[in-house]
Amino acid sequence: MNYTLNQLRVFLKVAQTLSVTKAAEELHLTQPAVSIQLKNFQDQFEVPLIEVINKKIYVTDFGKEIVEAADKILSEVYAINYKMHAHKGQLTGKLKLSVVSTGKYIAPYFIADFIKQHSGIELLMDVTNKAQVVASLEKNEVDFSLVSVLPENLKIDKVELMQNKLFVVGNSEVSYEASRYDKSIFETIPLIYREPGSGTRHVMEKFIIQNSLPVLKKMELTSNEAVKQAVIAGLGYSIMPLIGIKNELVNQQLQIIPVEGFPITSTWTLIWLKDKKLSPVANAYLNYLKKEKQNIINVKFAWFENY
């Protein structure tokens, strides 16, 4: 046996997610890198750890035993690192966040300097849709969640970060020269939606219902990036968060169409379960955020106020 800690981490993550793609995303590795590490780990065992049937990954009974052992080994390694940093008087531990998909455009800026200041902290950040973010918070799997739509049935505490603006967006093939269009424009432009469970879709549908808009639904896609590329390609229009389209506006791949009632606004908010006993790392991050959030907004998001 000559496996590495990295191989253990890769195997454990694949077994947990049942997906090489998801494991690669969560480990911040490429899919080929994950596949190679997984194969190298499997080659050390004569018994299969996983099986692929009809393109689905299944963990074998033997694989489940190795999952349990790998988890224990990695936990012990983490404990050793924790004790080393604690002995040196450093803040150490894990900071676990779940972030709605469009929140990935702002979350790193509110975390980066804190992580740089504390090298003993391991950041675990899961980027997914609103429904899954809220589920992870409800199960107490994370310290904090970043959302733009607050959950209705959870008792939470919160820190508001910055405004979220959503605009009607199209590509640059058609020129929209009026200073403002009324809502009847929706009778002529097909809209591309995010998937159910998305916070962007929730805000979008709420506005459409409240204003009784005559919407031509064109298609439904499962990520902000997919919607953005579809709009750029001319497959339709969408209502999109400004935070995720800055570069495309600058490059003139996309344009904001001035429509009555827009932008729709919400607030990016960091939330956590009410009465949750925060870890020393989570407490330190919360204090950092309260102190530094306005400076981060002023430095990193000054452009935002121009729209």
PDB file of C-alpha atoms in Angstrom:
ATOM      1  CA  MET A   1       0.000   0.000   0.000  1.00  0.00           C
ATOM      2  CA  ASN A   2       1.375   3.386  -0.991  1.00  0.00           C
ATOM      3  CA  TYR A   3      -1.629   5.707  -1.142  1.00  0.00           C
ATOM      4  CA  THR A   4      -1.402   9.422  -0.454  1.00  0.00           C
ATOM      5  CA  LEU A   5      -3.554  11.742   1.629  1.00  0.00           C
ATOM      6  CA  ASN A   6      -4.600  13.476  -1.565  1.00  0.00           C
ATOM      7  CA  GLN A   7      -5.834  10.157  -2.993  1.00  0.00           C
ATOM      8  CA  LEU A   8      -7.817   9.573   0.192  1.00  0.00           C
ATOM      9  CA  ARG A   9      -9.418  13.012  -0.107  1.00  0.00           C
ATOM     10  CA  VAL A  10     -10.312  12.429  -3.743  1.00  0.00           C
ATOM     11  CA  PHE A  11     -11.786   8.980  -3.133  1.00  0.00           C
ATOM     12  CA  LEU A  12     -13.768  10.203  -0.127  1.00  0.00           C
ATOM     13  CA  LYS A  13     -15.200  13.151  -2.043  1.00  0.00           C
ATOM     14  CA  VAL A  14     -16.170  11.000  -5.044  1.00  0.00           C
ATOM     15  CA  ALA A  15     -17.840   8.509  -2.696  1.00  0.00           C
ATOM     16  CA  GLN A  16     -19.718  11.318  -0.945  1.00  0.00           C
ATOM     17  CA  THR A  17     -20.902  13.073  -4.111  1.00  0.00           C
ATOM     18  CA  LEU A  18     -21.164   9.983  -6.357  1.00  0.00           C
ATOM     19  CA  SER A  19     -19.835  12.197  -9.125  1.00  0.00           C
ATOM     20  CA  VAL A  20     -16.348  12.885 -10.490  1.00  0.00           C
ATOM     21  CA  THR A  21     -17.577  16.258 -11.785  1.00  0.00           C
ATOM     22  CA  LYS A  22     -18.963  17.384  -8.407  1.00  0.00           C
ATOM     23  CA  ALA A  23     -15.900  16.048  -6.586  1.00  0.00           C
ATOM     24  CA  ALA A  24     -13.636  18.023  -8.914  1.00  0.00           C
ATOM     25  CA  GLU A  25     -15.656  21.202  -8.320  1.00  0.00           C
ATOM     26  CA  GLU A  26     -15.603  20.832  -4.528  1.00  0.00           C
ATOM     27  CA  LEU A  27     -11.897  19.978  -4.452  1.00  0.00           C
ATOM     28  CA  HIS A  28     -11.054  22.742  -6.963  1.00  0.00           C
ATOM     29  CA  LEU A  29      -9.385  20.231  -9.271  1.00  0.00           C
ATOM     30  CA  THR A  30      -9.901  19.309 -12.906  1.00  0.00           C
ATOM     31  CA  GLN A  31     -11.965  16.229 -13.731  1.00  0.00           C
ATOM     32  CA  PRO A  32      -8.953  14.438 -15.312  1.00  0.00           C
ATOM     33  CA  ALA A  33      -6.915  15.066 -12.150  1.00  0.00           C
ATOM     34  CA  VAL A  34      -9.655  13.526 -10.003  1.00  0.00           C
ATOM     35  CA  SER A  35     -10.007  10.558 -12.354  1.00  0.00           C
ATOM     36  CA  ILE A  36      -6.247   9.893 -12.289  1.00  0.00           C
ATOM     37  CA  GLN A  37      -6.034  10.093  -8.495  1.00  0.00           C
ATOM     38  CA  LEU A  38      -9.076   7.837  -8.168  1.00  0.00           C
ATOM     39  CA  LYS A  39      -7.575   5.253 -10.537  1.00  0.00           C
ATOM     40  CA  ASN A  40      -4.208   5.323  -8.741  1.00  0.00           C
ATOM     41  CA  PHE A  41      -5.982   4.739  -5.444  1.00  0.00           C
ATOM     42  CA  GLN A  42      -8.152   1.916  -6.833  1.00  0.00           C
ATOM     43  CA  ASP A  43      -5.104   0.194  -8.363  1.00  0.00           C
ATOM     44  CA  GLN A  44      -3.811  -0.509  -4.858  1.00  0.00           C
ATOM     45  CA  PHE A  45      -6.801  -2.737  -4.080  1.00  0.00           C
ATOM     46  CA  GLU A  46      -7.705  -6.048  -5.681  1.00  0.00           C
ATOM     47  CA  VAL A  47     -11.378  -5.515  -4.765  1.00  0.00           C
ATOM     48  CA  PRO A  48     -13.395  -2.734  -6.500  1.00  0.00           C
ATOM     49  CA  LEU A  49     -14.139   0.346  -4.416  1.00  0.00           C
ATOM     50  CA  ILE A  50     -16.726   1.786  -6.800  1.00  0.00           C
ATOM     51  CA  GLU A  51     -18.721   0.562  -9.757  1.00  0.00           C
ATOM     52  CA  VAL A  52     -20.019   2.557 -12.711  1.00  0.00           C
ATOM     53  CA  ILE A  53     -23.350   1.251 -14.007  1.00  0.00           C
ATOM     54  CA  ASN A  54     -25.260   3.133 -16.707  1.00  0.00           C
ATOM     55  CA  LYS A  55     -22.972   6.130 -16.099  1.00  0.00           C
ATOM     56  CA  LYS A  56     -23.882   6.196 -12.378  1.00  0.00           C
ATOM     57  CA  ILE A  57     -21.316   5.709  -9.603  1.00  0.00           C
ATOM     58  CA  TYR A  58     -22.047   3.183  -6.852  1.00  0.00           C
ATOM     59  CA  VAL A  59     -19.816   2.535  -3.828  1.00  0.00           C
ATOM     60  CA  THR A  60     -19.266  -1.173  -3.197  1.00  0.00           C
ATOM     61  CA  ASP A  61     -19.584  -2.721   0.267  1.00  0.00           C
ATOM     62  CA  PHE A  62     -15.795  -2.875   0.477  1.00  0.00           C
ATOM     63  CA  GLY A  63     -15.633   0.702  -0.761  1.00  0.00           C
ATOM     64  CA  LYS A  64     -17.937   1.804   2.065  1.00  0.00           C
ATOM     65  CA  GLU A  65     -15.508   0.313   4.578  1.00  0.00           C
ATOM     66  CA  ILE A  66     -12.653   2.233   2.965  1.00  0.00           C
ATOM     67  CA  VAL A  67     -14.777   5.412   3.020  1.00  0.00           C
ATOM     68  CA  GLU A  68     -15.177   5.047   6.781  1.00  0.00           C
ATOM     69  CA  ALA A  69     -11.446   4.409   7.249  1.00  0.00           C
ATOM     70  CA  ALA A  70     -10.470   7.310   4.964  1.00  0.00           C
ATOM     71  CA  ASP A  71     -12.733   9.660   6.887  1.00  0.00           C
ATOM     72  CA  LYS A  72     -11.090   8.663  10.181  1.00  0.00           C
ATOM     73  CA  ILE A  73      -7.574   9.028   8.763  1.00  0.00           C
ATOM     74  CA  LEU A  74      -8.259  12.484   7.343  1.00  0.00           C
ATOM     75  CA  SER A  75      -9.924  13.559  10.593  1.00  0.00           C
ATOM     76  CA  GLU A  76      -6.794  12.545  12.498  1.00  0.00           C
ATOM     77  CA  VAL A  77      -4.599  14.451  10.045  1.00  0.00           C
ATOM     78  CA  TYR A  78      -6.823  17.491  10.507  1.00  0.00           C
ATOM     79  CA  ALA A  79      -6.544  17.119  14.302  1.00  0.00           C
ATOM     80  CA  ILE A  80      -2.745  17.032  14.060  1.00  0.00           C
ATOM     81  CA  ASN A  81      -2.724  20.214  11.974  1.00  0.00           C
ATOM     82  CA  TYR A  82      -5.147  21.840  14.408  1.00  0.00           C
ATOM     83  CA  LYS A  83      -2.907  21.049  17.389  1.00  0.00           C
ATOM     84  CA  MET A  84       0.191  22.324  15.571  1.00  0.00           C
ATOM     85  CA  HIS A  85      -1.414  25.687  14.754  1.00  0.00           C
ATOM     86  CA  ALA A  86      -3.014  25.980  18.199  1.00  0.00           C
ATOM     87  CA  HIS A  87       0.371  25.341  19.812  1.00  0.00           C
ATOM     88  CA  LYS A  88       1.744  28.276  17.801  1.00  0.00           C
ATOM     89  CA  GLY A  89      -1.115  30.476  19.008  1.00  0.00           C
ATOM     90  CA  GLN A  90      -2.777  30.672  15.594  1.00  0.00           C
ATOM     91  CA  LEU A  91      -6.506  30.671  14.867  1.00  0.00           C
ATOM     92  CA  THR A  92      -7.206  27.331  13.247  1.00  0.00           C
ATOM     93  CA  GLY A  93     -10.129  25.196  12.135  1.00  0.00           C
ATOM     94  CA  LYS A  94     -12.670  24.969   9.332  1.00  0.00           C
ATOM     95  CA  LEU A  95     -14.917  27.739   8.045  1.00  0.00           C
ATOM     96  CA  LYS A  96     -17.889  26.173   6.259  1.00  0.00           C
ATOM     97  CA  LEU A  97     -20.131  28.214   3.968  1.00  0.00           C
ATOM     98  CA  SER A  98     -22.859  27.438   1.484  1.00  0.00           C
ATOM     99  CA  VAL A  99     -23.328  30.069  -1.214  1.00  0.00           C
ATOM    100  CA  VAL A 100     -26.096  30.518  -3.784  1.00  0.00           C
ATOM    101  CA  SER A 101     -24.742  30.212  -7.308  1.00  0.00           C
ATOM    102  CA  THR A 102     -24.720  33.923  -8.186  1.00  0.00           C
ATOM    103  CA  GLY A 103     -23.167  34.643  -4.787  1.00  0.00           C
ATOM    104  CA  LYS A 104     -19.908  33.183  -6.086  1.00  0.00           C
ATOM    105  CA  TYR A 105     -19.277  36.564  -7.723  1.00  0.00           C
ATOM    106  CA  ILE A 106     -19.096  38.347  -4.358  1.00  0.00           C
ATOM    107  CA  ALA A 107     -18.311  35.729  -1.689  1.00  0.00           C
ATOM    108  CA  PRO A 108     -14.542  35.441  -2.382  1.00  0.00           C
ATOM    109  CA  TYR A 109     -14.069  39.190  -1.859  1.00  0.00           C
ATOM    110  CA  PHE A 110     -15.673  39.020   1.583  1.00  0.00           C
ATOM    111  CA  ILE A 111     -13.488  36.060   2.605  1.00  0.00           C
ATOM    112  CA  ALA A 112     -10.073  36.451   0.936  1.00  0.00           C
ATOM    113  CA  ASP A 113      -8.315  38.814   3.362  1.00  0.00           C
ATOM    114  CA  PHE A 114      -9.611  36.923   6.401  1.00  0.00           C
ATOM    115  CA  ILE A 115      -8.160  33.661   5.081  1.00  0.00           C
ATOM    116  CA  LYS A 116      -4.872  35.414   4.238  1.00  0.00           C
ATOM    117  CA  GLN A 117      -4.656  36.668   7.821  1.00  0.00           C
ATOM    118  CA  HIS A 118      -5.200  33.183   9.268  1.00  0.00           C
ATOM    119  CA  SER A 119      -3.252  30.508   7.401  1.00  0.00           C
ATOM    120  CA  GLY A 120      -4.469  27.808   9.789  1.00  0.00           C
ATOM    121  CA  ILE A 121      -8.074  28.116   8.609  1.00  0.00           C
ATOM    122  CA  GLU A 122      -9.419  25.714   6.009  1.00  0.00           C
ATOM    123  CA  LEU A 123     -12.227  27.163   3.887  1.00  0.00           C
ATOM    124  CA  LEU A 124     -14.996  24.826   2.724  1.00  0.00           C
ATOM    125  CA  MET A 125     -17.384  26.653   0.383  1.00  0.00           C
ATOM    126  CA  ASP A 126     -20.221  24.890  -1.441  1.00  0.00           C
ATOM    127  CA  VAL A 127     -21.749  26.847  -4.337  1.00  0.00           C
ATOM    128  CA  THR A 128     -25.217  25.627  -5.329  1.00  0.00           C
ATOM    129  CA  ASN A 129     -28.803  26.831  -5.749  1.00  0.00           C
ATOM    130  CA  LYS A 130     -30.912  28.470  -3.036  1.00  0.00           C
ATOM    131  CA  ALA A 131     -32.902  25.362  -2.120  1.00  0.00           C
ATOM    132  CA  GLN A 132     -29.770  23.316  -1.432  1.00  0.00           C
ATOM    133  CA  VAL A 133     -28.077  26.197   0.387  1.00  0.00           C
ATOM    134  CA  VAL A 134     -31.023  26.525   2.765  1.00  0.00           C
ATOM    135  CA  ALA A 135     -31.150  22.741   3.231  1.00  0.00           C
ATOM    136  CA  SER A 136     -27.476  22.629   4.260  1.00  0.00           C
ATOM    137  CA  LEU A 137     -28.062  25.444   6.745  1.00  0.00           C
ATOM    138  CA  GLU A 138     -31.170  23.759   8.159  1.00  0.00           C
ATOM    139  CA  LYS A 139     -29.206  20.522   8.674  1.00  0.00           C
ATOM    140  CA  ASN A 140     -26.503  22.516  10.492  1.00  0.00           C
ATOM    141  CA  GLU A 141     -23.895  21.354   7.963  1.00  0.00           C
ATOM    142  CA  VAL A 142     -22.389  24.833   7.567  1.00  0.00           C
ATOM    143  CA  ASP A 143     -21.480  27.813   9.719  1.00  0.00           C
ATOM    144  CA  PHE A 144     -22.988  30.411   7.383  1.00  0.00           C
ATOM    145  CA  SER A 145     -24.961  30.723   4.172  1.00  0.00           C
ATOM    146  CA  LEU A 146     -24.877  33.558   1.642  1.00  0.00           C
ATOM    147  CA  VAL A 147     -28.285  34.243   0.074  1.00  0.00           C
ATOM    148  CA  SER A 148     -30.150  37.009  -1.705  1.00  0.00           C
ATOM    149  CA  VAL A 149     -33.607  35.726  -0.668  1.00  0.00           C
ATOM    150  CA  LEU A 150     -34.107  34.997   3.027  1.00  0.00           C
ATOM    151  CA  PRO A 151     -35.598  31.597   3.952  1.00  0.00           C
ATOM    152  CA  GLU A 152     -39.127  31.925   5.277  1.00  0.00           C
ATOM    153  CA  ASN A 153     -39.331  29.054   7.759  1.00  0.00           C
ATOM    154  CA  LEU A 154     -35.988  29.208   9.550  1.00  0.00           C
ATOM    155  CA  LYS A 155     -35.063  31.208  12.631  1.00  0.00           C
ATOM    156  CA  ILE A 156     -31.872  32.972  11.646  1.00  0.00           C
ATOM    157  CA  ASP A 157     -29.468  35.750  12.521  1.00  0.00           C
ATOM    158  CA  LYS A 158     -27.975  37.782   9.728  1.00  0.00           C
ATOM    159  CA  VAL A 159     -25.539  40.398   8.485  1.00  0.00           C
ATOM    160  CA  GLU A 160     -26.578  42.332   5.385  1.00  0.00           C
ATOM    161  CA  LEU A 161     -23.707  42.794   2.944  1.00  0.00           C
ATOM    162  CA  MET A 162     -24.697  44.675  -0.224  1.00  0.00           C
ATOM    163  CA  GLN A 163     -27.513  45.274  -2.670  1.00  0.00           C
ATOM    164  CA  ASN A 164     -28.308  42.779  -5.422  1.00  0.00           C
ATOM    165  CA  LYS A 165     -29.672  44.295  -8.654  1.00  0.00           C
ATOM    166  CA  LEU A 166     -31.410  42.353 -11.416  1.00  0.00           C
ATOM    167  CA  PHE A 167     -31.893  43.781 -14.922  1.00  0.00           C
ATOM    168  CA  VAL A 168     -33.500  42.698 -18.174  1.00  0.00           C
ATOM    169  CA  VAL A 169     -30.560  41.551 -20.289  1.00  0.00           C
ATOM    170  CA  GLY A 170     -30.059  40.689 -23.968  1.00  0.00           C
ATOM    171  CA  ASN A 171     -27.138  40.307 -26.324  1.00  0.00           C
ATOM    172  CA  SER A 172     -25.896  43.134 -28.531  1.00  0.00           C
ATOM    173  CA  GLU A 173     -27.423  42.038 -31.844  1.00  0.00           C
ATOM    174  CA  VAL A 174     -30.495  44.277 -31.467  1.00  0.00           C
ATOM    175  CA  SER A 175     -30.236  47.957 -30.570  1.00  0.00           C
ATOM    176  CA  TYR A 176     -32.605  49.247 -27.868  1.00  0.00           C
ATOM    177  CA  GLU A 177     -32.474  53.012 -28.191  1.00  0.00           C
ATOM    178  CA  ALA A 178     -35.441  54.150 -26.062  1.00  0.00           C
ATOM    179  CA  SER A 179     -34.576  55.626 -22.700  1.00  0.00           C
ATOM    180  CA  ARG A 180     -37.097  53.292 -21.078  1.00  0.00           C
ATOM    181  CA  TYR A 181     -39.510  50.583 -22.279  1.00  0.00           C
ATOM    182  CA  ASP A 182     -42.801  49.740 -20.625  1.00  0.00           C
ATOM    183  CA  LYS A 183     -43.594  46.228 -19.441  1.00  0.00           C
ATOM    184  CA  SER A 184     -45.355  45.329 -22.678  1.00  0.00           C
ATOM    185  CA  ILE A 185     -41.876  44.569 -24.052  1.00  0.00           C
ATOM    186  CA  PHE A 186     -42.211  41.158 -22.399  1.00  0.00           C
ATOM    187  CA  GLU A 187     -44.816  40.279 -25.024  1.00  0.00           C
ATOM    188  CA  THR A 188     -42.050  40.316 -27.627  1.00  0.00           C
ATOM    189  CA  ILE A 189     -38.929  38.957 -25.923  1.00  0.00           C
ATOM    190  CA  PRO A 190     -38.639  35.258 -24.987  1.00  0.00           C
ATOM    191  CA  LEU A 191     -37.256  34.765 -21.475  1.00  0.00           C
ATOM    192  CA  ILE A 192     -34.727  32.195 -20.287  1.00  0.00           C
ATOM    193  CA  TYR A 193     -35.325  31.002 -16.725  1.00  0.00           C
ATOM    194  CA  ARG A 194     -33.116  29.520 -14.016  1.00  0.00           C
ATOM    195  CA  GLU A 195     -34.163  26.175 -12.542  1.00  0.00           C
ATOM    196  CA  PRO A 196     -36.736  25.776  -9.709  1.00  0.00           C
ATOM    197  CA  GLY A 197     -35.019  26.361  -6.356  1.00  0.00           C
ATOM    198  CA  SER A 198     -32.895  29.220  -7.687  1.00  0.00           C
ATOM    199  CA  GLY A 199     -33.024  32.512  -5.797  1.00  0.00           C
ATOM    200  CA  THR A 200     -32.797  34.456  -9.065  1.00  0.00           C
ATOM    201  CA  ARG A 201     -35.818  32.573 -10.402  1.00  0.00           C
ATOM    202  CA  HIS A 202     -37.728  33.223  -7.163  1.00  0.00           C
ATOM    203  CA  VAL A 203     -37.188  36.995  -7.447  1.00  0.00           C
ATOM    204  CA  MET A 204     -37.921  36.941 -11.177  1.00  0.00           C
ATOM    205  CA  GLU A 205     -41.182  34.985 -10.853  1.00  0.00           C
ATOM    206  CA  LYS A 206     -42.344  37.090  -7.905  1.00  0.00           C
ATOM    207  CA  PHE A 207     -41.927  40.262  -9.987  1.00  0.00           C
ATOM    208  CA  ILE A 208     -43.684  38.705 -12.996  1.00  0.00           C
ATOM    209  CA  ILE A 209     -46.667  37.579 -10.904  1.00  0.00           C
ATOM    210  CA  GLN A 210     -46.956  40.866  -9.007  1.00  0.00           C
ATOM    211  CA  ASN A 211     -47.007  42.808 -12.277  1.00  0.00           C
ATOM    212  CA  SER A 212     -49.106  40.316 -14.280  1.00  0.00           C
ATOM    213  CA  LEU A 213     -46.498  40.323 -17.029  1.00  0.00           C
ATOM    214  CA  PRO A 214     -47.238  38.513 -20.314  1.00  0.00           C
ATOM    215  CA  VAL A 215     -44.153  36.301 -20.380  1.00  0.00           C
ATOM    216  CA  LEU A 216     -42.887  34.171 -23.265  1.00  0.00           C
ATOM    217  CA  LYS A 217     -40.913  31.429 -21.502  1.00  0.00           C
ATOM    218  CA  LYS A 218     -38.249  30.151 -23.875  1.00  0.00           C
ATOM    219  CA  MET A 219     -36.232  27.644 -21.843  1.00  0.00           C
ATOM    220  CA  GLU A 220     -34.924  26.707 -18.410  1.00  0.00           C
ATOM    221  CA  LEU A 221     -31.231  26.300 -17.530  1.00  0.00           C
ATOM    222  CA  THR A 222     -29.510  25.157 -14.358  1.00  0.00           C
ATOM    223  CA  SER A 223     -26.843  27.804 -13.760  1.00  0.00           C
ATOM    224  CA  ASN A 224     -26.270  31.513 -14.127  1.00  0.00           C
ATOM    225  CA  GLU A 225     -23.347  30.836 -16.469  1.00  0.00           C
ATOM    226  CA  ALA A 226     -25.528  28.667 -18.711  1.00  0.00           C
ATOM    227  CA  VAL A 227     -28.191  31.381 -18.875  1.00  0.00           C
ATOM    228  CA  LYS A 228     -25.546  33.992 -19.641  1.00  0.00           C
ATOM    229  CA  GLN A 229     -24.056  32.001 -22.505  1.00  0.00           C
ATOM    230  CA  ALA A 230     -27.520  31.287 -23.930  1.00  0.00           C
ATOM    231  CA  VAL A 231     -28.350  35.005 -23.919  1.00  0.00           C
ATOM    232  CA  ILE A 232     -25.013  35.875 -25.538  1.00  0.00           C
ATOM    233  CA  ALA A 233     -25.728  33.276 -28.236  1.00  0.00           C
ATOM    234  CA  GLY A 234     -29.075  34.942 -28.982  1.00  0.00           C
ATOM    235  CA  LEU A 235     -31.338  32.161 -27.666  1.00  0.00           C
ATOM    236  CA  GLY A 236     -33.403  34.633 -25.681  1.00  0.00           C
ATOM    237  CA  TYR A 237     -33.364  37.244 -22.932  1.00  0.00           C
ATOM    238  CA  SER A 238     -33.285  36.948 -19.174  1.00  0.00           C
ATOM    239  CA  ILE A 239     -33.564  38.815 -15.890  1.00  0.00           C
ATOM    240  CA  MET A 240     -30.080  38.546 -14.441  1.00  0.00           C
ATOM    241  CA  PRO A 241     -28.061  39.783 -11.440  1.00  0.00           C
ATOM    242  CA  LEU A 242     -25.756  42.643 -12.369  1.00  0.00           C
ATOM    243  CA  ILE A 243     -22.985  41.140 -10.243  1.00  0.00           C
ATOM    244  CA  GLY A 244     -22.542  38.236 -12.658  1.00  0.00           C
ATOM    245  CA  ILE A 245     -22.410  40.105 -15.967  1.00  0.00           C
ATOM    246  CA  LYS A 246     -19.877  42.899 -15.418  1.00  0.00           C
ATOM    247  CA  ASN A 247     -17.290  41.619 -17.913  1.00  0.00           C
ATOM    248  CA  GLU A 248     -19.896  40.853 -20.566  1.00  0.00           C
ATOM    249  CA  LEU A 249     -21.303  44.385 -20.286  1.00  0.00           C
ATOM    250  CA  VAL A 250     -17.827  45.896 -20.601  1.00  0.00           C
ATOM    251  CA  ASN A 251     -17.050  43.660 -23.599  1.00  0.00           C
ATOM    252  CA  GLN A 252     -20.446  44.539 -25.110  1.00  0.00           C
ATOM    253  CA  GLN A 253     -21.484  40.901 -25.350  1.00  0.00           C
ATOM    254  CA  LEU A 254     -24.556  41.784 -23.285  1.00  0.00           C
ATOM    255  CA  GLN A 255     -26.626  44.902 -22.809  1.00  0.00           C
ATOM    256  CA  ILE A 256     -29.073  46.057 -20.167  1.00  0.00           C
ATOM    257  CA  ILE A 257     -32.486  46.836 -21.639  1.00  0.00           C
ATOM    258  CA  PRO A 258     -34.063  49.745 -19.721  1.00  0.00           C
ATOM    259  CA  VAL A 259     -37.498  48.502 -18.675  1.00  0.00           C
ATOM    260  CA  GLU A 260     -40.001  50.134 -16.338  1.00  0.00           C
ATOM    261  CA  GLY A 261     -39.742  48.701 -12.813  1.00  0.00           C
ATOM    262  CA  PHE A 262     -36.107  47.621 -13.132  1.00  0.00           C
ATOM    263  CA  PRO A 263     -33.742  46.984 -11.562  1.00  0.00           C
ATOM    264  CA  ILE A 264     -35.384  44.561  -9.162  1.00  0.00           C
ATOM    265  CA  THR A 265     -33.431  44.735  -5.904  1.00  0.00           C
ATOM    266  CA  SER A 266     -32.736  42.360  -3.058  1.00  0.00           C
ATOM    267  CA  THR A 267     -29.912  42.171  -0.518  1.00  0.00           C
ATOM    268  CA  TRP A 268     -26.970  39.815  -0.307  1.00  0.00           C
ATOM    269  CA  THR A 269     -27.089  38.544   3.260  1.00  0.00           C
ATOM    270  CA  LEU A 270     -24.919  36.247   5.357  1.00  0.00           C
ATOM    271  CA  ILE A 271     -27.178  34.126   7.559  1.00  0.00           C
ATOM    272  CA  TRP A 272     -26.753  31.504  10.272  1.00  0.00           C
ATOM    273  CA  LEU A 273     -29.088  29.535  12.521  1.00  0.00           C
ATOM    274  CA  LYS A 274     -30.414  31.511  15.460  1.00  0.00           C
ATOM    275  CA  ASP A 275     -28.899  30.410  18.794  1.00  0.00           C
ATOM    276  CA  LYS A 276     -26.182  28.460  16.957  1.00  0.00           C
ATOM    277  CA  LYS A 277     -23.011  28.216  19.030  1.00  0.00           C
ATOM    278  CA  LEU A 278     -20.404  29.480  16.590  1.00  0.00           C
ATOM    279  CA  SER A 279     -16.899  28.014  16.558  1.00  0.00           C
ATOM    280  CA  PRO A 280     -13.939  30.314  17.357  1.00  0.00           C
ATOM    281  CA  VAL A 281     -13.194  30.473  13.615  1.00  0.00           C
ATOM    282  CA  ALA A 282     -16.795  31.346  12.713  1.00  0.00           C
ATOM    283  CA  ASN A 283     -16.928  33.968  15.466  1.00  0.00           C
ATOM    284  CA  ALA A 284     -13.679  35.532  14.279  1.00  0.00           C
ATOM    285  CA  TYR A 285     -14.956  35.662  10.702  1.00  0.00           C
ATOM    286  CA  LEU A 286     -18.222  37.274  11.778  1.00  0.00           C
ATOM    287  CA  ASN A 287     -16.349  39.976  13.708  1.00  0.00           C
ATOM    288  CA  TYR A 288     -14.049  40.547  10.725  1.00  0.00           C
ATOM    289  CA  LEU A 289     -17.006  40.857   8.361  1.00  0.00           C
ATOM    290  CA  LYS A 290     -18.879  43.354  10.520  1.00  0.00           C
ATOM    291  CA  LYS A 291     -15.764  45.484  10.753  1.00  0.00           C
ATOM    292  CA  GLU A 292     -14.566  45.275   7.142  1.00  0.00           C
ATOM    293  CA  LYS A 293     -17.674  44.823   4.954  1.00  0.00           C
ATOM    294  CA  GLN A 294     -18.132  48.492   4.037  1.00  0.00           C
ATOM    295  CA  ASN A 295     -14.470  48.881   3.124  1.00  0.00           C
ATOM    296  CA  ILE A 296     -14.684  45.759   0.929  1.00  0.00           C
ATOM    297  CA  ILE A 297     -17.764  47.165  -0.828  1.00  0.00           C
ATOM    298  CA  ASN A 298     -16.082  50.538  -1.376  1.00  0.00           C
ATOM    299  CA  VAL A 299     -12.893  49.023  -2.806  1.00  0.00           C
ATOM    300  CA  LYS A 300     -14.156  45.977  -4.727  1.00  0.00           C
ATOM    301  CA  PHE A 301     -17.625  47.016  -5.847  1.00  0.00           C
ATOM    302  CA  ALA A 302     -17.441  50.759  -6.547  1.00  0.00           C
ATOM    303  CA  TRP A 303     -18.405  50.029 -10.193  1.00  0.00           C
ATOM    304  CA  PHE A 304     -21.711  48.580  -8.999  1.00  0.00           C
ATOM    305  CA  GLU A 305     -23.097  52.007  -8.175  1.00  0.00           C
ATOM    306  CA  ASN A 306     -22.838  53.139 -11.817  1.00  0.00           C
ATOM    307  CA  TYR A 307     -25.864  51.019 -12.770  1.00  0.00           C
TER     308      TYR A 307
END
